[in-house]
Coordinates of C-alpha atoms in Angstrom, one line a residue:
Chain F
M1 CA -46.0 254.4 291.9
R2 CA -44.4 253.1 288.8
A3 CA -44.1 249.7 290.5
W4 CA -47.7 249.7 291.6
G5 CA -48.7 250.4 288.0
K6 CA -46.8 247.5 286.5
A7 CA -48.1 245.1 289.0
W8 CA -51.8 246.2 288.3
M9 CA -51.1 246.0 284.5
G10 CA -49.7 242.4 284.8
F11 CA -52.7 241.2 287.0
F12 CA -55.0 242.6 284.3
L13 CA -53.4 240.7 281.5
L14 CA -53.3 237.6 283.5
S15 CA -56.9 237.9 284.2
V16 CA -57.8 238.4 280.6
G17 CA -55.7 235.4 279.5
A18 CA -57.2 233.1 281.9
S19 CA -60.7 234.2 281.1
T20 CA -60.1 233.5 277.5
L21 CA -58.6 230.1 278.1
A22 CA -61.5 229.3 280.3
F23 CA -64.0 230.4 277.7
L24 CA -62.2 228.4 274.9
M25 CA -62.1 225.2 277.0
L26 CA -65.9 225.7 277.8
M27 CA -66.7 225.9 274.1
G28 CA -64.6 222.9 273.2
D29 CA -66.6 220.7 275.7
V30 CA -69.8 221.9 274.4
R31 CA -68.8 221.1 270.8
Q32 CA -67.6 217.6 271.8
E33 CA -70.9 217.1 273.7
D34 CA -72.8 218.3 270.6
T35 CA -71.0 215.8 268.3
L36 CA -71.5 212.8 270.5
S37 CA -75.2 213.6 270.8
W38 CA -75.7 213.4 267.0
K39 CA -78.2 210.7 266.7
T40 CA -79.1 210.7 263.1
P41 CA -76.3 210.2 260.5
K42 CA -75.5 213.3 258.5
T43 CA -73.7 212.1 255.5
A44 CA -71.9 215.4 255.1
S45 CA -70.5 215.1 258.6
V46 CA -69.6 211.2 258.7
S47 CA -66.0 210.8 260.1
P48 CA -63.5 210.7 257.0
I49 CA -61.9 207.5 258.8
A50 CA -65.1 205.6 258.1
V51 CA -65.2 206.7 254.4
I52 CA -61.6 205.5 253.9
E53 CA -62.0 202.3 255.7
E54 CA -64.7 201.3 253.3
G55 CA -62.2 201.4 250.5
L56 CA -59.4 199.4 252.2
T57 CA -58.8 195.7 252.0
P58 CA -59.1 193.8 255.2
D59 CA -55.3 193.4 255.3
I60 CA -54.8 197.2 255.1
K61 CA -57.5 197.7 257.8
K62 CA -55.8 195.4 260.1
R63 CA -52.3 196.7 259.4
E64 CA -53.0 200.3 259.5
L65 CA -55.8 200.8 262.0
I66 CA -55.0 198.6 264.9
P67 CA -52.2 200.8 266.4
D68 CA -53.7 203.8 268.3
L69 CA -51.1 206.2 266.7
V70 CA -52.4 206.0 263.3
T71 CA -53.7 209.4 262.3
E72 CA -56.1 210.3 259.6
E73 CA -53.4 211.7 257.3
E74 CA -51.6 208.3 257.4
I75 CA -54.8 206.5 256.6
V76 CA -55.4 208.8 253.6
S77 CA -51.8 208.1 252.6
A78 CA -52.2 204.3 252.9
N79 CA -55.4 204.4 250.8
T80 CA -53.6 206.5 248.1
T81 CA -50.8 204.0 248.1
Q82 CA -53.1 201.0 247.5
A83 CA -54.9 202.7 244.8
S84 CA -51.9 203.9 243.0
A85 CA -50.2 200.6 243.6
D86 CA -53.2 198.8 242.0
L87 CA -52.6 201.0 239.0
I88 CA -48.9 200.3 238.8
W89 CA -49.5 196.5 239.0
Q90 CA -52.2 196.8 236.4
E91 CA -49.7 198.6 234.1
F92 CA -47.1 195.8 234.7
L93 CA -49.8 193.1 234.0
T94 CA -50.6 194.9 230.8
Q95 CA -46.9 194.9 229.7
V96 CA -46.6 191.2 230.4
D97 CA -49.9 190.7 228.4
A98 CA -48.5 192.6 225.4
V99 CA -45.5 190.3 225.1
V100 CA -47.4 187.2 225.6
H101 CA -50.1 188.2 223.0
Q102 CA -47.3 188.9 220.5
K103 CA -45.3 185.6 221.1
G104 CA -47.6 183.3 222.9
S105 CA -45.9 181.0 225.5
R106 CA -42.5 181.5 223.7
A107 CA -42.8 185.0 225.6
F108 CA -40.7 183.3 228.3
H109 CA -38.1 181.8 226.1
P110 CA -34.5 182.8 227.1
R111 CA -33.5 183.0 223.4
E112 CA -36.2 185.5 222.5
S113 CA -34.8 189.0 222.4
E114 CA -37.8 190.7 224.0
N115 CA -39.4 188.4 226.5
V116 CA -41.3 188.6 229.7
I117 CA -37.9 188.4 231.6
S118 CA -36.8 191.6 230.1
V119 CA -40.1 193.3 230.9
M120 CA -39.8 192.1 234.5
E121 CA -36.3 193.4 234.9
S122 CA -37.1 196.9 233.5
F123 CA -39.9 197.0 235.7
R124 CA -37.9 196.2 238.7
H125 CA -35.1 198.5 237.8
S126 CA -37.3 201.6 237.0
S127 CA -38.1 202.2 240.8
K128 CA -41.8 201.8 240.0
M129 CA -42.1 198.7 242.4
P130 CA -45.3 199.6 244.6
S131 CA -44.8 199.3 248.4
C132 CA -47.8 197.0 248.7
L133 CA -49.3 194.0 247.0
P134 CA -52.4 194.5 244.7
D135 CA -55.9 194.1 246.2
P136 CA -56.5 190.4 245.9
R137 CA -60.2 191.1 245.3
G138 CA -59.7 193.9 242.8
E139 CA -58.7 194.2 239.2
V140 CA -55.9 191.6 239.5
L141 CA -58.6 188.9 239.4
A142 CA -59.1 190.0 235.7
A143 CA -55.5 189.4 234.8
T144 CA -54.8 186.7 232.2
G145 CA -52.9 183.6 232.8
W146 CA -49.2 184.1 232.3
S147 CA -49.3 187.6 233.5
L148 CA -51.0 186.5 236.8
S149 CA -48.2 183.8 237.2
T150 CA -45.7 186.4 236.6
L151 CA -47.1 188.8 239.1
V152 CA -47.3 186.1 241.9
T153 CA -43.6 185.1 241.1
L154 CA -42.3 188.7 241.0
T155 CA -44.1 189.6 244.3
G156 CA -42.8 186.4 246.0
W157 CA -39.4 187.2 245.1
E158 CA -39.6 190.7 246.2
G159 CA -40.5 189.3 249.6
F160 CA -43.6 191.4 250.2
P161 CA -45.0 191.0 253.8
G162 CA -48.1 188.9 254.0
W163 CA -47.3 187.4 250.6
R164 CA -48.4 183.8 251.4
S165 CA -51.8 184.9 252.7
W166 CA -52.2 187.2 249.8
V167 CA -51.6 184.1 247.5
D168 CA -54.2 182.2 249.6
E169 CA -56.7 184.9 249.2
L170 CA -55.9 185.1 245.5
L171 CA -56.5 181.3 245.1
L172 CA -59.8 181.7 247.0
Q173 CA -61.0 184.5 244.7
S174 CA -59.7 183.6 241.4
K175 CA -60.8 180.9 238.9
E176 CA -57.2 180.9 237.6
K177 CA -55.8 178.5 240.1
T178 CA -53.3 176.8 237.9
W179 CA -51.7 180.0 236.9
I180 CA -51.6 181.2 240.5
E181 CA -49.9 177.8 241.6
I182 CA -47.2 178.2 238.7
G183 CA -46.4 181.7 240.0
A184 CA -46.3 180.4 243.6
L185 CA -44.2 177.4 242.9
R186 CA -41.7 179.4 240.8
A187 CA -41.5 181.8 243.9
Y188 CA -41.0 179.0 246.4
L189 CA -38.0 177.9 244.2
G190 CA -36.5 181.4 244.8
E191 CA -34.7 183.6 242.3
V192 CA -31.0 182.4 242.9
G193 CA -29.6 178.9 243.5
E194 CA -27.6 176.0 242.0
V195 CA -30.5 174.9 239.7
D196 CA -30.5 176.6 236.3
L197 CA -34.2 176.6 235.1
D198 CA -33.0 177.7 231.6
E199 CA -31.7 174.2 231.1
L200 CA -35.3 173.0 230.6
Y201 CA -35.5 175.0 227.5
R202 CA -32.7 173.0 225.9
F203 CA -35.0 169.9 225.8
P204 CA -38.3 169.1 224.5
V205 CA -40.2 169.1 227.8
R206 CA -42.5 172.0 227.3
Y207 CA -41.5 174.3 230.2
Q208 CA -42.8 177.7 229.5
F209 CA -42.2 180.2 232.2
L210 CA -39.6 182.1 234.1
G211 CA -36.1 180.5 234.0
G212 CA -33.0 181.5 235.7
G213 CA -31.6 180.4 239.0
A214 CA -33.6 178.2 241.7
S215 CA -33.0 176.5 244.9
A216 CA -34.6 173.7 246.9
C217 CA -38.1 174.1 248.2
S218 CA -37.7 173.8 251.9
A219 CA -41.1 174.7 253.7
E220 CA -43.4 171.7 254.3
V221 CA -46.3 173.7 252.9
D222 CA -44.5 174.1 249.6
L223 CA -43.7 170.4 249.4
E224 CA -47.3 169.6 250.1
L225 CA -48.6 171.8 247.4
A226 CA -46.3 170.3 244.9
S227 CA -46.9 166.8 246.0
R228 CA -50.8 167.5 245.5
I229 CA -50.2 168.8 242.1
L230 CA -48.2 165.8 241.1
S231 CA -50.8 163.4 242.3
S232 CA -53.5 164.8 240.1
F233 CA -52.5 163.7 236.6
S234 CA -53.7 166.4 234.6
L235 CA -52.3 167.4 231.2
E236 CA -55.1 169.2 229.5
T237 CA -53.4 172.5 228.8
E238 CA -49.9 173.8 228.1
E239 CA -49.8 175.4 231.5
D240 CA -50.3 172.0 233.2
W241 CA -46.9 170.9 231.6
T242 CA -45.1 173.8 233.2
L243 CA -46.8 173.5 236.7
R244 CA -45.9 169.8 236.8
S245 CA -42.1 170.6 235.8
L246 CA -42.1 173.1 238.7
A247 CA -43.8 170.7 241.2
A248 CA -41.4 167.9 240.4
L249 CA -38.4 170.2 240.8
C250 CA -39.7 171.6 244.0
L251 CA -40.0 168.0 245.4
S252 CA -36.7 166.8 244.1
G253 CA -34.9 168.8 246.6
S254 CA -36.1 166.6 249.4
Y255 CA -35.6 163.3 247.4
E256 CA -33.1 161.9 249.9
E257 CA -34.8 162.9 253.1
Q258 CA -38.5 162.4 252.5
E259 CA -40.3 159.0 251.7
F260 CA -43.4 160.8 250.6
V261 CA -41.4 162.8 248.0
R262 CA -39.9 159.5 246.6
Q263 CA -43.3 158.2 246.4
A264 CA -44.7 161.2 244.6
L265 CA -41.9 161.2 242.1
K266 CA -42.1 157.5 241.4
A267 CA -44.7 157.7 238.7
P268 CA -43.2 160.7 236.6
L269 CA -39.7 159.0 237.0
F270 CA -40.5 155.4 236.1
Q271 CA -43.9 155.0 234.7
V272 CA -43.4 154.1 231.0
T273 CA -46.8 155.0 229.5
P274 CA -47.5 157.8 229.0
W275 CA -44.2 159.6 229.8
D276 CA -44.8 162.6 232.0
L277 CA -42.2 164.6 230.1
C278 CA -42.6 167.7 232.1
A279 CA -42.4 166.3 235.5
H280 CA -39.8 163.8 234.5
A281 CA -37.5 166.6 233.5
G282 CA -38.2 168.8 236.5
A283 CA -37.3 165.8 238.8
L284 CA -34.2 165.0 236.9
L285 CA -33.0 168.6 237.0
G286 CA -33.4 168.9 240.6
M287 CA -32.0 165.3 241.4
G288 CA -28.7 166.1 239.4
V289 CA -28.3 169.1 241.8
F290 CA -29.6 168.0 245.2
G291 CA -29.6 164.2 244.8
G292 CA -27.4 161.8 246.6
E293 CA -27.3 158.1 247.0
L294 CA -31.0 157.3 246.5
A295 CA -31.1 159.7 243.4
A296 CA -28.1 157.9 242.1
E297 CA -30.0 154.5 242.4
S298 CA -32.9 155.9 240.6
V299 CA -30.7 157.3 237.8
D300 CA -29.1 153.9 237.5
E301 CA -32.5 152.3 237.1
L302 CA -33.5 154.7 234.5
L303 CA -30.3 153.9 232.4
E304 CA -31.2 150.4 232.5
K305 CA -34.5 150.9 230.7
E306 CA -34.8 150.1 227.1
D307 CA -35.5 153.0 224.7
Y308 CA -35.4 155.5 227.6
F309 CA -36.2 158.8 225.9
G310 CA -34.5 161.0 228.6
Q311 CA -31.0 159.9 228.2
A312 CA -29.8 163.2 226.8
M313 CA -31.3 165.1 229.8
L314 CA -29.9 162.5 232.2
T315 CA -26.5 162.8 230.9
A316 CA -26.7 166.7 230.9
W317 CA -28.0 167.1 234.3
C318 CA -27.2 164.0 236.4
G319 CA -23.6 163.5 235.5
S320 CA -22.6 163.7 239.0
L321 CA -24.9 160.9 240.1
L322 CA -23.8 158.4 237.4
K323 CA -21.7 155.5 238.7
K324 CA -19.6 155.5 235.6
N325 CA -18.6 159.1 236.0
Q326 CA -16.3 158.9 232.9
A327 CA -14.5 161.8 231.3
P328 CA -16.0 163.4 228.3
S329 CA -15.4 161.5 225.2
L330 CA -12.6 162.4 222.6
A331 CA -15.3 163.3 220.1
Y332 CA -16.9 165.7 222.7
Q333 CA -13.7 167.4 223.4
I334 CA -12.9 167.9 219.8
A335 CA -16.3 169.2 219.1
R336 CA -16.0 171.6 222.0
G337 CA -13.0 173.2 220.4
W338 CA -14.5 173.8 216.9
S339 CA -14.3 177.4 216.2
R340 CA -17.6 179.3 216.0
R341 CA -16.6 180.5 212.5
A342 CA -15.6 177.2 211.1
R343 CA -18.0 177.3 208.3
A344 CA -15.7 175.6 205.8
Q345 CA -15.3 172.7 208.1
S346 CA -18.8 172.5 209.4
T347 CA -20.0 169.8 207.0
Q348 CA -17.2 167.4 207.6
N349 CA -17.0 168.1 211.2
T350 CA -20.8 167.4 211.7
L351 CA -20.7 164.3 209.7
E352 CA -17.7 163.0 211.6
A353 CA -19.2 163.7 215.1
L354 CA -22.5 162.0 214.2
R355 CA -20.7 159.0 212.6
T356 CA -18.8 158.7 216.0
F357 CA -21.9 159.0 217.8
D358 CA -23.6 156.1 215.9
E359 CA -20.5 154.0 216.0
E360 CA -20.0 154.4 219.7
G361 CA -23.5 152.9 220.2
R362 CA -25.5 156.2 220.2
Q363 CA -24.9 156.6 224.0
D364 CA -22.6 159.6 224.0
F365 CA -25.4 162.1 224.9
E366 CA -22.9 164.6 226.1
L367 CA -21.6 165.0 222.5
L368 CA -25.2 165.0 221.1
D369 CA -26.2 167.7 223.6
L370 CA -23.2 169.8 222.6
L371 CA -24.0 169.6 219.0
L372 CA -27.5 170.5 219.8
E373 CA -26.4 173.5 221.8
R374 CA -24.2 174.7 219.1
A375 CA -26.8 174.2 216.4
L376 CA -29.1 176.3 218.4
D377 CA -26.9 179.3 218.8
P378 CA -27.5 181.5 215.6
K379 CA -24.0 182.9 215.8
D380 CA -22.3 179.6 215.8
Q381 CA -21.4 178.1 212.4
A382 CA -19.5 175.2 213.5
V383 CA -22.4 172.7 213.2
R384 CA -24.1 172.3 209.8
R385 CA -27.8 172.3 210.9
P386 CA -29.4 170.6 207.9
I387 CA -27.0 167.6 208.1
L388 CA -27.6 167.3 211.9
I389 CA -31.4 167.4 211.3
H390 CA -31.4 164.9 208.5
K391 CA -29.2 162.4 210.3
L392 CA -31.2 162.7 213.6
L393 CA -34.4 162.3 211.9
M394 CA -34.2 160.4 208.7
E395 CA -31.3 158.1 209.7
G396 CA -32.9 157.7 213.1
L397 CA -29.9 158.7 215.2
E398 CA -32.2 160.4 217.9
G399 CA -35.7 161.4 216.9
T400 CA -36.7 163.2 220.0
T401 CA -33.7 165.6 219.7
G402 CA -34.1 166.0 216.0
V403 CA -37.8 167.1 216.4
F404 CA -36.9 169.5 219.2
L405 CA -34.1 171.0 217.1
V406 CA -36.4 171.4 214.1
E407 CA -39.0 173.2 216.4
E408 CA -36.5 175.5 217.9
L409 CA -34.9 176.4 214.6
A410 CA -38.4 177.1 213.0
F411 CA -39.1 179.6 215.9
Q412 CA -35.8 181.2 215.2
D413 CA -36.1 181.7 211.5
P414 CA -38.9 180.9 208.9
E415 CA -36.4 179.6 206.6
H416 CA -36.2 176.5 208.8
T417 CA -39.9 175.6 208.6
A418 CA -39.1 173.4 205.6
F419 CA -37.8 170.8 208.0
L420 CA -41.2 170.7 209.7
F421 CA -42.5 168.0 207.6
M422 CA -39.5 165.9 208.0
A423 CA -40.1 166.1 211.8
A424 CA -43.7 165.2 211.4
H425 CA -42.6 162.1 209.3
N426 CA -40.3 161.0 211.9
L427 CA -42.9 161.4 214.7
R428 CA -45.3 159.2 212.7
Q429 CA -42.7 156.7 211.9
R430 CA -41.9 156.3 215.6
D431 CA -45.5 156.4 216.7
A432 CA -44.7 158.9 219.4
V433 CA -48.0 159.8 220.3
Q434 CA -47.3 162.3 223.3
E435 CA -44.4 164.0 221.5
E436 CA -46.7 164.4 218.5
A437 CA -49.3 166.3 220.6
L438 CA -46.6 168.6 221.8
F439 CA -45.4 169.0 218.1
L440 CA -48.9 170.0 217.1
E441 CA -49.0 172.6 219.7
S442 CA -45.9 174.1 218.4
L443 CA -47.2 174.0 214.9
N444 CA -50.3 176.0 216.1
Q445 CA -47.9 178.6 217.7
L446 CA -45.7 178.8 214.7
E447 CA -49.0 179.2 212.5
Q448 CA -49.7 182.3 214.5
L449 CA -46.1 183.6 214.5
Y450 CA -45.7 183.3 210.7
A451 CA -49.2 184.2 209.7
E452 CA -47.7 186.9 207.3
V453 CA -45.0 184.6 205.9
P454 CA -46.7 182.6 203.1
F455 CA -43.9 180.0 202.5
A456 CA -43.5 179.3 206.2
L457 CA -47.4 179.0 206.5
R458 CA -47.5 176.5 203.8
D459 CA -44.7 174.3 205.5
I460 CA -46.5 174.5 208.7
R461 CA -49.8 173.5 207.2
S462 CA -48.2 170.8 205.2
A463 CA -46.8 169.3 208.6
Q464 CA -50.3 169.8 210.3
A465 CA -51.9 168.0 207.2
Y466 CA -49.5 165.1 207.2
L467 CA -50.2 164.6 211.0
A468 CA -53.9 165.0 210.5
R469 CA -54.0 161.8 208.3
D470 CA -55.0 158.8 210.8
A471 CA -54.5 161.1 213.7
P472 CA -53.9 159.0 216.8
P473 CA -56.4 159.3 219.7
E474 CA -56.0 162.4 221.8
L475 CA -54.3 162.1 225.0
Chain T
M1 CA -20.0 186.9 189.1
K2 CA -18.7 183.6 187.3
Y3 CA -18.3 182.0 190.6
V4 CA -21.9 182.7 191.5
A5 CA -22.8 181.3 188.0
L6 CA -20.8 178.2 188.9
I7 CA -22.5 177.7 192.1
F8 CA -25.9 177.7 190.5
F9 CA -24.5 175.1 188.0
F10 CA -23.9 172.9 190.9
L11 CA -27.0 173.7 192.7
A12 CA -29.5 173.6 190.0
P13 CA -30.0 169.9 189.7
S14 CA -31.4 169.7 193.3
F15 CA -34.5 171.6 192.2
S16 CA -35.6 168.6 190.2
V17 CA -34.7 166.0 192.9
G18 CA -38.3 165.8 194.4
A19 CA -40.2 165.8 191.0
N20 CA -38.2 163.1 189.7
S21 CA -38.1 160.8 192.6
F22 CA -41.8 159.6 192.4
G23 CA -43.4 157.3 190.0
V24 CA -47.1 157.7 189.1
P25 CA -48.8 159.9 191.7
G26 CA -52.1 159.0 193.2
R27 CA -51.8 155.3 192.4
A28 CA -49.4 154.2 195.2
S29 CA -50.2 152.8 198.5
Q30 CA -49.6 154.7 201.6
A31 CA -46.6 152.6 202.4
E32 CA -45.2 153.2 199.1
C33 CA -45.8 157.0 199.3
D34 CA -43.9 156.9 202.7
A35 CA -40.9 155.0 201.1
Q36 CA -40.8 157.4 198.2
L37 CA -40.7 160.3 200.5
A38 CA -37.9 158.8 202.4
R39 CA -36.0 158.2 199.1
C40 CA -36.7 161.7 198.0
L41 CA -35.6 163.2 201.1
Q42 CA -32.3 161.1 201.1
S43 CA -31.7 162.2 197.5
A44 CA -32.2 165.8 198.4
F45 CA -29.7 165.4 201.4
E46 CA -27.1 163.8 199.1
Q47 CA -27.4 166.7 196.7
A48 CA -27.2 169.2 199.6
L49 CA -23.9 167.6 200.7
S50 CA -22.3 167.9 197.2
N51 CA -23.6 171.4 197.1
D52 CA -21.7 172.0 200.2
Q53 CA -18.6 170.6 198.8
A54 CA -19.0 172.7 195.7
C55 CA -19.1 175.9 197.8
I56 CA -16.0 175.0 199.6
K57 CA -14.1 174.0 196.4
T58 CA -15.1 177.5 194.9
W59 CA -14.5 179.7 197.9
C60 CA -11.7 177.9 199.8
D61 CA -8.0 177.0 199.0
K62 CA -6.2 174.4 200.7
V63 CA -2.6 174.7 201.2
F64 CA -1.2 171.3 202.8
F65 CA -3.5 170.9 205.8
L66 CA -4.5 174.6 206.3
T67 CA -7.7 175.8 204.5
F68 CA -8.2 179.6 203.5
C69 CA -11.6 180.8 202.6
D70 CA -13.3 183.8 201.3
E71 CA -15.6 183.8 204.3
E72 CA -18.1 186.4 202.6
G73 CA -18.3 184.3 199.5
L74 CA -18.6 181.1 201.2
S75 CA -21.3 182.3 203.5
R76 CA -23.4 183.6 200.6
C77 CA -22.9 180.3 198.8
I78 CA -23.9 178.2 201.7
Q79 CA -27.0 180.3 202.2
K80 CA -27.9 179.7 198.8
A81 CA -27.3 175.8 199.1
D82 CA -29.6 176.1 202.2
A83 CA -32.3 177.7 200.1
V84 CA -31.9 175.1 197.5
Y85 CA -32.1 172.5 200.0
G86 CA -35.2 173.9 201.5
A87 CA -36.8 174.0 198.0
A88 CA -36.0 170.4 197.4
L89 CA -37.6 169.4 200.6
R90 CA -40.7 171.3 199.7
A91 CA -40.6 169.6 196.4
C92 CA -40.6 166.2 198.3
Q93 CA -43.5 167.3 200.4
A94 CA -45.5 168.3 197.4
D95 CA -44.9 165.0 195.7
F96 CA -45.8 163.0 198.9
A97 CA -49.1 165.0 199.1
A98 CA -49.9 164.2 195.5
C99 CA -49.0 160.5 196.0
S100 CA -51.0 160.0 199.0
G101 CA -53.8 162.3 198.1
M102 CA -53.3 164.3 201.2
E103 CA -55.3 167.4 201.3
R104 CA -53.4 170.6 202.3
R105 CA -55.2 173.2 204.2
N106 CA -55.4 176.5 202.2
S107 CA -53.3 179.2 203.4

């Protein structure tokens, strides 16, 4: 009896369960049928997926929606990431802008204590780096020049997927093509490598962007972009100088292998007037590292030129290519050994080194480069700066280096602005039109930098007024 | 203090270098003004060299071929010498401006 009761109870429960399941399934079908039969849109009931899709960029749509396994939660998450990423990128751009606003194009200078490089590094090490690129049609388009370049380089270095097509899209959408190209070229050159881009800051070539390590451009598409940039001779704005330096450097890695590269670099390397200072320097820096026999031939050709302005750079960077690969001079070796605290000997040492430079035919650019390097180090007392400046500028030992030294020292300390007038005088005496244009740019930057320092401002304006007399035609 | 006074004794003449270097201002040709500027700057430089030597004489002692200096005193002295040289350069600029009738933008 008991067994019969149990069986009956089990059958009853099973029937109830089956009926409930059937009922639920039936209701489910009806609801689905009901949804599909909606003919008129009801805003309150539109699928959330469609709403989210509207806010996504085409790349995100492709990347996230093609796989069937994407759930609504994942899409919502992707959308949130893009939005928050854009905000974080915006924050980064603002930080870069603040430094650039404060320091002008000096914001990238490696000798500046707070520069864009330090902003970049602290951003990268703060784990704030977003997981996706900023929307190329969004707020990033409103970014200002240097910050946009920095963003493009940083994202390139970080290896974001789809970076190249993102750059293409950005180029299509933005009017700031030069800035984007600067960022792209610097990214193509990589973040590590045998080339030290900080070297460009040691010479008056107006490179004003991210320094550090770099390697050769290898992709055909990168070389094409660089070649196109060099072929359009445009030096209207300060960013053009930087762009041309990077383009020439990018090409120089293939100097031995590619005929079209040698053709593209021919004008910046050998054309006498006007000197394409920036592209010339970029090419030399790269050739010194990557060059072989053909580069060595070109370097020899340059050395045979009369009054070749780039001898100091060439000696500093292309030593390995020079046929007469001599050991450093005795004067160089002695100057290298001077103590950084040798203040008492600095006057005599500097005078003697310059006398040797003069007597040896003013060709020991390695020595001159060393003196310059030591003079620009504020903690190094071995070189007497006023003597070096006077000898280079007033006694005509090496005007280009002298003007550069004065500019750099003026940026370091307003006390040195007294020498600006001497530099202006030297430029006018040498009739160095292109250098003069660059010097005037520096004066404008210094004017902003020392707007609150009356004596420096007077010096700067004296130099401006001096050059304004019978000003040469603009380039 | 006596050393500081001594230094100023050496440095003081350089203030007047610029002013004494030119002839009648405003009358000279541009080439003459340029030449006068070059002379003025050269004169300021030579004065700066002797100021450097004065600093070293005051703050350093030479024993055979070794030189011992009071680094702090020498550093201060050279800073002052640099300031004096800067002032001399500015005097040259001002005289040149007067000579050539060059207008200076107001600050």
